[in-house]
XYZ file of C-alpha atoms in Angstrom:
697
model
C -14.506 -71.007 61.583
C -17.753 -70.290 59.831
C -16.250 -69.532 56.688
C -14.300 -73.290 56.513
C -17.966 -74.720 56.563
C -18.378 -72.894 53.121
C -15.458 -74.461 51.499
C -16.433 -75.961 48.347
C -15.751 -79.972 48.882
C -18.061 -81.277 45.437
C -15.396 -84.005 44.239
C -12.586 -82.612 41.556
C -13.702 -82.020 38.555
C -11.983 -83.631 35.739
C -12.030 -80.800 33.169
C -12.437 -77.154 33.914
C -14.821 -75.289 32.259
C -13.969 -72.480 29.735
C -13.873 -68.813 30.224
C -17.336 -67.414 30.591
C -19.406 -66.683 27.187
C -21.759 -64.182 29.451
C -18.645 -62.470 29.946
C -17.056 -61.781 27.193
C -14.360 -64.521 27.814
C -12.854 -62.146 30.445
C -13.962 -63.618 33.631
C -13.677 -67.343 33.991
C -16.105 -67.921 37.142
C -17.247 -70.897 36.564
C -14.018 -72.959 36.822
C -13.516 -70.795 39.802
C -15.987 -71.969 41.740
C -14.755 -76.195 42.424
C -13.221 -77.874 44.592
C -11.453 -76.048 47.914
C -13.016 -72.613 46.668
C -14.338 -70.662 49.772
C -16.338 -67.297 48.973
C -18.644 -68.474 45.591
C -17.908 -64.602 44.791
C -15.967 -63.419 41.551
C -12.930 -63.069 43.759
C -10.246 -65.349 44.747
C -10.953 -64.741 48.424
C -9.609 -68.080 49.536
C -5.714 -66.535 49.842
C -6.747 -63.553 51.688
C -8.932 -65.884 54.447
C -5.755 -68.341 54.670
C -3.335 -65.935 54.488
C -4.815 -64.313 57.906
C -5.894 -67.701 59.375
C -1.793 -68.458 59.176
C -1.009 -65.291 60.955
C -3.789 -66.058 63.359
C -2.115 -69.440 63.783
C 1.352 -67.626 64.839
C -0.591 -65.272 67.166
C -2.160 -67.784 69.119
C -0.716 -70.687 68.580
C -3.937 -72.835 69.246
C -2.782 -75.952 67.489
C -6.465 -77.438 68.382
C -8.213 -75.116 65.866
C -5.248 -75.694 63.385
C -6.181 -79.076 63.897
C -9.303 -78.389 62.736
C -8.470 -76.123 59.925
C -5.660 -78.502 58.534
C -8.307 -80.088 55.786
C -9.653 -76.901 54.984
C -6.031 -75.577 54.127
C -5.078 -78.494 52.246
C -7.703 -78.111 49.943
C -7.369 -74.361 49.257
C -3.309 -75.209 48.594
C -4.510 -78.173 46.097
C -7.327 -75.544 44.667
C -4.771 -72.967 43.889
C -2.072 -75.422 42.228
C -4.918 -76.714 40.164
C -6.262 -73.460 38.928
C -3.790 -71.197 39.022
C -0.033 -72.631 38.841
C 1.843 -71.882 35.666
C 4.913 -73.434 34.456
C 8.194 -71.673 33.084
C 10.847 -73.278 31.782
C 12.461 -76.089 30.934
C 12.543 -77.618 34.482
C 8.571 -76.164 34.333
C 9.219 -73.863 37.742
C 5.762 -72.480 39.191
C 4.317 -68.965 39.115
C 1.026 -68.233 40.128
C -0.931 -66.503 38.305
C -3.660 -64.073 40.455
C -7.065 -63.832 40.223
C -8.695 -61.155 42.022
C -6.546 -61.720 45.090
C -6.067 -58.446 46.342
C -7.745 -55.194 47.081
C -7.049 -53.940 43.464
C -8.565 -56.622 41.839
C -11.047 -55.132 39.686
C -10.086 -55.049 35.906
C -6.682 -56.621 36.937
C -6.079 -59.662 34.781
C -2.736 -61.353 33.628
C -4.233 -64.000 31.242
C -2.643 -66.514 32.208
C 0.624 -65.055 33.390
C 2.780 -65.950 36.631
C 2.762 -62.882 38.972
C 4.884 -61.719 41.693
C 2.309 -60.801 44.046
C -0.108 -64.484 43.725
C 3.610 -66.331 44.002
C 4.603 -64.584 47.223
C 0.938 -65.503 48.730
C 1.517 -69.338 47.723
C 5.358 -69.065 48.676
C 4.084 -67.980 52.242
C 1.402 -70.424 52.625
C 3.375 -72.989 51.092
C 5.965 -72.637 53.793
C 3.485 -72.299 56.745
C 1.674 -75.526 55.541
C 4.939 -77.408 55.917
C 5.905 -75.716 59.621
C 1.997 -76.219 60.400
C 2.578 -80.288 59.043
C 5.437 -80.734 61.676
C 3.624 -79.870 64.398
C 0.161 -81.840 63.423
C 1.973 -84.744 62.690
C 1.451 -84.211 58.582
C 3.784 -84.787 56.056
C 5.532 -81.344 55.181
C 7.419 -82.240 52.138
C 4.958 -81.228 49.743
C 4.455 -77.862 50.956
C 8.539 -77.351 51.407
C 9.172 -78.358 47.815
C 6.884 -76.538 46.479
C 8.011 -73.199 48.416
C 11.626 -73.447 47.188
C 9.942 -74.119 43.199
C 8.059 -70.630 43.423
C 11.425 -69.128 45.372
C 13.371 -70.246 42.656
C 11.155 -69.571 39.952
C 10.989 -66.171 40.926
C 14.407 -65.059 40.943
C 14.754 -66.586 37.826
C 11.946 -65.638 35.688
C 11.210 -62.353 37.851
C 13.657 -60.452 39.675
C 14.951 -57.760 37.572
C 18.861 -56.925 38.426
C 18.622 -53.268 36.750
C 15.860 -52.385 38.978
C 16.355 -54.536 42.053
C 12.517 -55.618 41.783
C 10.694 -58.107 40.851
C 8.312 -57.671 37.658
C 5.004 -57.400 38.107
C 4.488 -60.335 35.778
C 5.162 -62.858 32.869
C 2.912 -63.745 30.179
C 2.239 -66.802 29.371
C 1.329 -66.901 25.918
C 2.836 -64.636 23.422
C 6.623 -63.634 23.738
C 6.618 -64.384 27.596
C 8.370 -61.020 28.460
C 8.583 -59.325 31.516
C 6.396 -56.534 32.651
C 8.718 -54.288 34.774
C 6.378 -51.822 35.693
C 5.563 -53.676 39.716
C 2.916 -52.437 42.056
C 2.853 -51.489 45.276
C 1.267 -54.950 45.766
C 4.005 -56.446 44.367
C 6.795 -55.469 46.654
C 4.936 -55.042 49.871
C 3.144 -58.486 49.515
C 6.897 -60.211 48.606
C 8.252 -58.443 51.726
C 5.074 -59.854 53.639
C 5.814 -63.052 52.728
C 9.818 -62.788 53.751
C 10.977 -64.231 50.509
C 13.821 -61.859 50.760
C 17.642 -61.514 51.622
C 17.760 -58.015 53.833
C 20.087 -56.647 51.039
C 17.216 -57.500 48.338
C 14.715 -55.821 50.572
C 16.559 -52.536 50.511
C 16.630 -52.974 47.067
C 12.861 -53.317 46.894
C 12.615 -50.433 49.097
C 14.732 -48.411 46.805
C 12.877 -49.232 43.932
C 9.247 -48.129 45.626
C 10.675 -44.357 46.200
C 12.312 -44.489 42.648
C 9.610 -46.009 40.189
C 6.665 -45.239 42.313
C 4.015 -41.713 41.739
C 4.794 -39.587 45.188
C 1.699 -37.440 45.254
C 2.816 -34.378 48.045
C 0.525 -33.926 50.909
C -0.083 -30.421 52.073
C -2.374 -28.318 52.740
C -3.589 -25.994 56.171
C -2.830 -27.533 59.325
C -0.395 -30.092 57.670
C 2.894 -30.328 59.598
C 6.122 -28.708 57.463
C 8.807 -30.813 59.776
C 8.544 -33.417 56.593
C 7.866 -33.916 52.910
C 4.716 -36.023 53.485
C 3.311 -37.711 50.547
C 1.504 -40.460 49.407
C 1.963 -42.825 46.344
C -0.173 -44.456 43.718
C -0.626 -47.982 43.622
C 0.708 -48.240 39.783
C 1.945 -46.039 37.097
C -0.348 -47.620 34.539
C -2.350 -46.067 31.901
C -5.170 -45.596 31.070
C -7.249 -45.028 34.199
C -8.987 -47.912 35.202
C -10.873 -48.492 38.595
C -8.316 -50.091 41.400
C -5.560 -50.066 39.130
C -4.409 -46.647 39.265
C -5.463 -44.961 42.490
C -4.183 -43.384 46.070
C -5.511 -45.825 48.534
C -4.847 -45.648 51.967
C -4.965 -49.329 52.549
C -2.301 -50.065 50.010
C -0.105 -46.933 51.090
C -0.125 -48.263 54.787
C 0.727 -51.547 53.271
C 3.530 -50.425 51.670
C 4.521 -48.992 55.032
C 4.112 -52.057 56.617
C 6.733 -53.351 54.092
C 9.238 -50.622 54.133
C 9.416 -51.542 58.303
C 10.102 -55.133 57.473
C 12.786 -53.888 54.586
C 14.544 -52.071 57.456
C 13.892 -48.613 56.847
C 11.789 -47.404 59.283
C 11.916 -43.738 58.561
C 10.406 -43.715 55.297
C 7.398 -46.293 57.025
C 6.506 -43.856 59.653
C 6.814 -40.881 56.779
C 4.278 -42.900 54.617
C 2.089 -43.749 57.089
C 2.001 -40.585 58.516
C 1.529 -39.268 55.011
C -1.583 -41.698 54.470
C -2.969 -41.228 57.928
C -3.030 -36.932 57.026
C -4.447 -37.529 53.738
C -7.274 -39.688 54.978
C -8.049 -38.980 58.794
C -6.639 -35.323 58.647
C -7.585 -33.910 54.798
C -10.388 -35.719 53.863
C -14.312 -34.733 54.575
C -14.625 -37.433 57.162
C -12.054 -36.581 60.254
C -10.770 -39.489 61.845
C -11.882 -42.076 58.974
C -10.130 -45.118 57.960
C -11.582 -45.334 54.861
C -10.319 -46.506 51.132
C -9.579 -43.671 48.620
C -8.809 -40.276 49.193
C -8.701 -36.732 48.229
C -5.571 -36.962 46.364
C -7.290 -39.654 43.392
C -7.356 -37.907 40.494
C -10.651 -40.026 39.180
C -12.092 -41.022 42.570
C -11.681 -38.306 45.287
C -12.888 -39.938 48.362
C -15.310 -42.247 46.673
C -15.820 -45.421 48.772
C -14.853 -43.986 51.828
C -17.133 -46.003 53.913
C -15.415 -48.809 52.716
C -13.491 -49.926 56.151
C -10.850 -51.637 53.452
C -7.712 -49.853 55.392
C -8.972 -50.970 59.119
C -6.778 -54.785 59.292
C -3.543 -53.382 57.659
C -3.592 -49.974 59.847
C -3.658 -52.082 63.099
C -1.144 -54.569 61.342
C 1.110 -51.367 60.149
C 1.054 -50.128 63.728
C 1.271 -52.985 65.853
C 3.406 -55.361 63.604
C 5.913 -52.413 61.975
C 5.912 -49.584 64.119
C 6.008 -51.199 67.642
C 7.549 -54.312 65.900
C 5.072 -56.645 68.023
C 5.661 -60.316 66.160
C 4.594 -62.742 68.228
C 5.008 -66.666 66.571
C 3.865 -69.257 69.517
C 3.870 -71.810 66.495
C 7.566 -71.127 66.547
C 7.926 -70.432 69.904
C 8.750 -66.975 70.346
C 7.950 -63.327 70.731
C 9.561 -60.930 68.383
C 9.836 -57.490 68.978
C 11.325 -55.330 66.826
C 10.282 -51.940 66.845
C 10.269 -49.310 64.114
C 10.309 -46.067 65.992
C 11.340 -42.586 64.252
C 14.711 -41.630 65.143
C 13.823 -38.425 67.083
C 11.283 -40.274 69.039
C 12.223 -40.642 72.878
C 8.941 -42.333 74.299
C 6.244 -44.463 72.938
C 3.993 -47.137 74.895
C 1.179 -49.851 73.247
C -1.666 -51.415 74.850
C -2.610 -54.789 73.481
C -4.594 -57.319 74.791
C -1.850 -59.632 74.673
C 1.153 -57.574 75.082
C 2.497 -53.970 76.236
C 5.409 -52.385 75.280
C 6.664 -49.018 76.881
C 10.070 -47.327 75.427
C 11.712 -44.005 76.957
C 14.959 -43.046 76.682
C 17.019 -40.336 78.451
C 20.637 -39.010 76.943
C 22.069 -42.627 76.662
C 19.904 -44.870 78.338
C 17.183 -46.278 76.575
C 14.770 -48.456 78.204
C 11.827 -50.989 77.105
C 8.798 -52.456 79.636
C 7.363 -55.385 78.401
C 4.529 -57.126 79.543
C 2.738 -60.087 77.455
C -0.071 -61.644 78.332
C -0.604 -64.607 76.181
C -1.818 -67.830 77.511
C 1.719 -69.518 77.064
C 4.423 -67.615 77.995
C 7.101 -67.171 74.867
C 10.672 -66.599 75.034
C 11.788 -63.010 74.575
C 14.226 -61.863 70.995
C 14.290 -58.172 70.773
C 15.578 -56.449 67.768
C 16.534 -52.474 67.699
C 18.922 -50.273 65.725
C 22.306 -49.753 66.548
C 22.367 -45.813 67.888
C 26.432 -45.959 68.450
C 29.273 -48.338 69.480
C 28.432 -51.897 71.501
C 25.882 -51.196 74.340
C 25.800 -53.023 77.480
C 22.638 -54.602 77.853
C 20.692 -55.430 81.325
C 17.429 -57.179 81.667
C 15.600 -56.440 84.718
C 19.540 -56.017 86.140
C 21.183 -59.045 84.507
C 23.477 -57.988 81.563
C 22.548 -59.842 78.921
C 24.679 -60.963 75.386
C 24.075 -59.054 71.993
C 24.413 -60.091 68.319
C 24.729 -58.084 65.480
C 21.934 -58.732 62.924
C 24.176 -59.216 59.613
C 22.642 -57.610 56.226
C 20.668 -54.816 58.436
C 20.741 -51.717 57.229
C 20.727 -49.563 59.288
C 22.954 -51.842 61.475
C 20.475 -53.809 63.895
C 21.560 -56.144 67.088
C 19.349 -58.023 68.937
C 19.027 -60.093 71.873
C 17.076 -62.619 73.697
C 15.510 -63.888 77.174
C 13.447 -66.887 78.463
C 10.177 -66.229 79.095
C 8.713 -64.304 81.779
C 5.446 -62.129 82.234
C 7.595 -58.754 82.305
C 10.830 -57.548 80.668
C 12.506 -54.477 81.691
C 15.818 -54.216 79.019
C 17.968 -51.195 80.059
C 20.352 -50.001 76.806
C 23.020 -48.119 78.055
C 25.397 -46.538 74.718
C 28.763 -45.517 75.577
C 29.138 -43.465 72.577
C 26.239 -41.900 70.463
C 26.501 -41.612 66.592
C 23.287 -39.966 64.875
C 21.820 -42.556 62.301
C 22.734 -42.289 58.858
C 21.389 -39.761 56.539
C 18.816 -40.858 54.243
C 17.329 -37.983 52.147
C 13.966 -37.312 51.872
C 12.680 -39.242 48.439
C 12.033 -36.348 46.007
C 9.065 -37.048 43.472
C 10.696 -39.324 40.914
C 11.419 -38.416 37.313
C 9.851 -39.913 34.696
C 12.929 -41.706 33.315
C 11.579 -44.100 30.629
C 13.287 -44.218 26.746
C 11.548 -42.844 24.070
C 11.238 -41.834 20.715
C 11.197 -38.504 19.115
C 7.836 -37.778 18.826
C 8.285 -34.028 17.862
C 10.920 -34.272 15.482
C 9.412 -31.719 12.397
C 11.040 -32.669 9.040
C 12.285 -30.364 7.393
C 9.328 -30.326 4.008
C 11.255 -28.803 1.338
C 12.716 -31.589 0.475
C 10.877 -34.647 -1.124
C 8.124 -35.949 0.535
C 6.976 -39.460 -0.834
C 4.125 -41.389 0.059
C 4.663 -45.024 0.717
C 2.179 -47.364 -1.352
C 0.136 -49.426 1.435
C -2.965 -50.024 0.049
C -1.855 -53.524 -1.294
C -1.076 -54.620 2.088
C -4.295 -53.086 4.313
C -5.906 -55.828 5.557
C -8.643 -53.945 7.512
C -11.198 -51.006 8.082
C -9.794 -49.288 10.943
C -13.564 -48.678 12.578
C -13.362 -52.818 12.580
C -10.975 -52.525 15.621
C -13.293 -52.675 18.190
C -16.278 -55.494 16.277
C -14.144 -58.198 15.990
C -14.054 -61.190 18.380
C -10.323 -62.554 19.662
C -11.060 -65.413 21.051
C -7.742 -66.475 20.699
C -4.921 -67.377 22.034
C -6.152 -67.184 24.989
C -5.016 -68.583 28.676
C -6.044 -72.428 28.853
C -6.380 -71.797 32.625
C -8.543 -69.977 35.317
C -7.808 -66.684 34.209
C -9.066 -62.857 33.999
C -8.470 -61.047 30.273
C -9.523 -58.715 28.242
C -12.892 -59.086 26.917
C -13.292 -61.070 23.124
C -14.143 -57.286 22.048
C -10.348 -56.159 22.524
C -11.577 -53.499 24.750
C -12.897 -52.979 28.670
C -11.678 -55.810 31.535
C -13.441 -57.817 33.807
C -15.053 -56.246 36.574
C -17.488 -53.460 35.274
C -16.159 -53.751 31.576
C -17.162 -56.703 30.002
C -19.646 -55.542 27.718
C -17.305 -51.776 26.778
C -16.735 -50.980 23.192
C -15.730 -47.824 21.638
C -16.847 -46.772 18.311
C -14.710 -45.775 16.142
C -16.039 -43.074 12.949
C -13.287 -42.605 10.331
C -15.297 -40.579 8.227
C -14.059 -36.834 9.055
C -10.134 -38.301 7.883
C -12.108 -39.845 4.372
C -13.637 -36.590 3.461
C -10.059 -34.788 4.166
C -8.959 -37.703 2.159
C -11.044 -36.491 -0.797
C -10.513 -33.382 -0.513
C -6.920 -33.513 -0.613
C -7.212 -36.278 -3.553
C -5.966 -39.358 -1.335
C -3.906 -37.477 1.217
C -4.155 -35.324 4.406
C -1.560 -32.834 5.005
C 0.396 -32.433 8.185
C 0.750 -28.954 9.913
C 4.389 -28.908 8.767
C 3.452 -29.948 4.798
C 4.465 -33.275 5.009
C 1.403 -35.588 3.347
C 0.121 -38.853 4.293
C -1.802 -41.182 2.256
C -4.854 -42.540 3.367
C -8.230 -43.619 1.114
C -11.028 -41.374 1.088
C -13.424 -44.440 -0.145
C -15.948 -44.423 2.078
C -15.527 -48.534 2.921
C -12.417 -49.575 1.729
C -9.786 -50.535 4.002
C -7.742 -48.589 5.173
C -5.451 -49.881 7.955
C -2.412 -52.622 8.065
C -3.941 -54.686 11.692
C -1.351 -56.759 13.851
C -1.664 -58.732 16.794
C -0.601 -61.495 18.646
C -4.147 -62.466 18.175
C -5.251 -64.977 16.122
C -7.461 -62.037 14.208
C -4.434 -60.365 12.458
C -0.861 -61.460 11.509
C 1.522 -60.953 14.304
C 3.883 -58.653 11.893
C 3.873 -57.712 8.328
C 6.500 -56.218 5.845
C 6.136 -54.536 2.910
C 9.560 -53.148 0.546
C 11.133 -49.703 0.517
C 12.788 -48.171 -2.031
C 15.603 -45.590 -2.890
C 17.601 -43.661 0.597
C 15.518 -41.369 2.933
C 16.333 -39.046 6.754
C 13.158 -39.944 7.772
C 9.524 -41.769 8.317
C 6.673 -40.107 9.120
C 3.763 -42.602 10.043
C -0.305 -42.550 10.879
C -0.906 -45.047 13.353
C -4.189 -46.316 15.508
C -4.237 -49.686 17.563
C -5.168 -50.915 20.986
C -3.556 -50.719 24.089
C -4.622 -51.112 28.113
C -3.436 -50.624 31.553
C -2.243 -54.076 31.667
C 0.350 -53.566 28.398
C 1.557 -49.790 30.287
C 5.354 -49.022 30.416
C 6.141 -51.695 28.375
C 6.607 -52.308 24.603
C 3.370 -52.869 23.069
C 4.837 -53.022 19.390
C 7.682 -51.920 16.989
C 7.956 -50.427 13.472
C 11.583 -51.201 11.969
C 12.559 -49.973 8.758
C 15.317 -52.347 7.194
C 18.259 -50.973 5.115
C 19.718 -52.498 2.003
C 22.682 -53.653 4.076
C 20.524 -55.808 6.680
C 20.760 -52.630 9.670
C 17.835 -51.708 10.993
C 16.442 -48.875 12.499
C 13.023 -49.539 15.675
C 10.315 -47.180 16.720
C 9.903 -48.829 20.013
C 5.268 -48.854 20.734
C 5.443 -47.774 24.126
C 2.285 -47.522 26.479
C 2.217 -44.508 27.618
C 4.819 -42.606 25.734
C 4.154 -43.275 22.255
C 1.829 -45.216 21.728
C -1.907 -44.251 22.122
C -5.134 -46.072 22.647
C -7.528 -45.133 19.752
C -10.558 -44.285 21.554
C -9.149 -41.935 24.377
C -6.478 -39.606 24.915
C -4.466 -40.324 28.398
C -5.285 -37.989 30.842
C -1.792 -36.684 32.114
C -0.727 -34.962 35.631
C 2.384 -34.187 37.015
C 2.104 -37.038 39.895
C -0.469 -40.183 39.577
C -0.282 -39.811 35.908
C 2.697 -38.647 34.457
C 4.665 -39.840 31.679
C 7.741 -38.182 28.885
C 7.154 -35.098 27.430
C 6.595 -34.440 24.884
C 3.355 -35.650 23.623
C 2.500 -36.918 19.692
C -0.348 -34.982 17.134
C -3.666 -36.889 17.013
C -5.423 -37.282 14.049
C -9.241 -37.579 14.969
C -11.163 -39.747 12.714
C -14.586 -38.247 13.176
C -13.334 -35.187 12.101
C -10.415 -34.925 9.952
C -8.765 -32.537 12.674
C -5.070 -32.664 13.435
C -4.085 -31.574 16.870
C -0.901 -30.477 17.932
C -0.659 -30.898 21.501
C 0.777 -28.660 23.893
C 1.688 -30.658 26.961
C 1.490 -27.825 29.434
C -2.049 -26.891 28.381
C -3.282 -30.420 27.623
C -2.595 -31.785 31.601
C -5.959 -33.113 32.608
C -7.738 -32.594 30.052
C -7.363 -36.476 28.549
C -10.352 -38.455 27.561
C -12.936 -40.565 25.123
C -12.370 -39.261 21.264
C -15.913 -39.512 19.679
C -14.996 -41.580 17.006
C -11.333 -42.069 17.952
C -8.317 -40.769 17.115
C -4.891 -41.632 15.113
C -1.340 -41.129 16.385
C 1.661 -39.465 14.203
C 5.083 -41.023 14.721
C 7.953 -40.596 13.299
C 11.848 -42.455 13.068
C 14.854 -40.833 11.791
C 16.641 -42.909 9.075
C 20.231 -42.676 7.843
C 20.131 -40.606 4.453
C 22.967 -42.219 2.390
C 21.907 -46.341 3.002
C 19.330 -47.418 0.570
C 16.207 -48.878 2.051
C 14.895 -51.949 1.623
C 11.862 -53.039 4.131
C 9.037 -51.719 6.142
C 7.950 -54.062 9.142
C 5.144 -53.494 11.144
C 5.052 -55.766 14.848
C 2.711 -56.599 17.422
C 5.214 -57.840 20.429
C 2.547 -56.818 23.273
C -0.704 -59.640 24.298
C -4.180 -58.065 24.083
C -3.179 -55.307 21.828
C -3.875 -54.551 18.218
C -1.132 -52.151 16.139
C -2.501 -50.650 13.033
C -0.493 -48.340 10.461
C -2.542 -46.280 8.380
C -0.019 -44.416 6.565
C 3.816 -43.859 5.817
C 5.603 -41.241 4.119
C 9.506 -41.191 3.439
C 10.880 -37.723 3.560
C 13.977 -37.761 1.187
């Protein structure tokens, strides 16, 4: 009630302010604080507030309070629609952009793109507004229509059939590509929105177990009866705060999503793992904190933040015990998610109590409710065997199997009563279906062959790039990248092309190529790789030495230059930018076209072979895993050529004084006549640079 009084009720502005110059265009805070905004902070706290409000109303059924809050809800949804709704396709279907709307908000910027988690939030809130409008005598049609359009847009533009998951987001600018490496929040917010079918939910749960990094929880006193593990929030690289961390609340919310998907065993395993990692293994025993000791970068920092408290309560109450009252719809849904081995459990809550006991082939549930208005019961349970006999207070009741549930479930219903004793008598018992414990997933991303060592005994022919150089490599973070940028209220990369909106709006990196130029002068315009292949690069102190391409308007999107003769491969010296928002994703490509029109392509993927100029990727076996091996790096300030050995390199990444270029190669068909070489940028907010190229004939 207090925060509702803080909502901005100023007149709706005719035009929203542009991105904030003070944040180097990374934020749009001035536009955020307009009619409908509640918190006046640099986070969209509105959405979390409205979500909690709807869940409160479902729990309490308090229509008097709902009527008071209805104008707040209306203003919020209009604010979301005005600021964050993005239209795609000929039908202009809506996806919603996320503006610091979840725990993992810092440095998370989508530059106008429509996201899964913000779209799921808005789908849920519009469905709830439609339901509430009917009860309050308001018009539900606009909200029901918007919810339907969001659901269509998510399936049409974000669903990935090959992965069984919604993509993290779809670019609004550039090529409007989807980013396939979805984060934990894209899973659990979609589940929380009740947006998907049972079969879609199961596929999404499989995505979590297949693609998300699993970090083992082991140590003195940790039980060995199961394979305990926690998940990192993403597999994105390089590291930036809140983007790729091991967070108690994020793991617990994922567990709630697994319970909602019907994966009770996996949900409990993840919950217990998170509690072990934080409450038991942590340096503050019993704490429900934020990060835990397994986080490579932050360990247990922010352990005094109570971020995980609310969702831990929800997971235990709504997930493990399945207590999900809906007083607005007039029902008490209970769908326990107990581990199959449990034979008793109980929950004492101010509004309800559940006591479960199993003895052989008989399961008993004693249920008591203390809501102001008693609610009819709907109890959903797993099938332990053939069709059972079910009684409520001694009366035999009908059961209904739930279509699509896996493992199989059934439900019973009963009129409102203060207490129930439900007894399930199984005629035959069958063990629960075996689901193997998910192993630490392997990295299955396609990668180029970045370790090919061409035989230098042939002819190495450096390609003359000098006429095509369009800048000095040292200029990359000295430019102002002002366009194209989101025309909306968005978070994005700062105008210098590096950093992020939260704590890094003024970030930069000093790129110093004096060592590379000195080595080139000593080598008469060339440096030589350890395998003997030369790369031609200018030695003059101030000459251009890079072909830069980008979706930023500052450079062309692609550059093509001629090639001649035949070759069995091409070796490239490349340098440019990338960031965590473009991770597990093609940032650009190098294409060699033959005279007959066929093409060989080298996809530049973060973090496989496209590395940021200012740093080496930090790599480990779990939180920051990537395909092996690692490419050769050339330090620009010293001219040193580093052939990295993955076994000794792990755990050693980080900033590079002066920056570094990367050596890549592409195999060619030696019998074909060459025509051209193209370097192309395909991702937004990055710069792709070619500094040298040598044909191996």
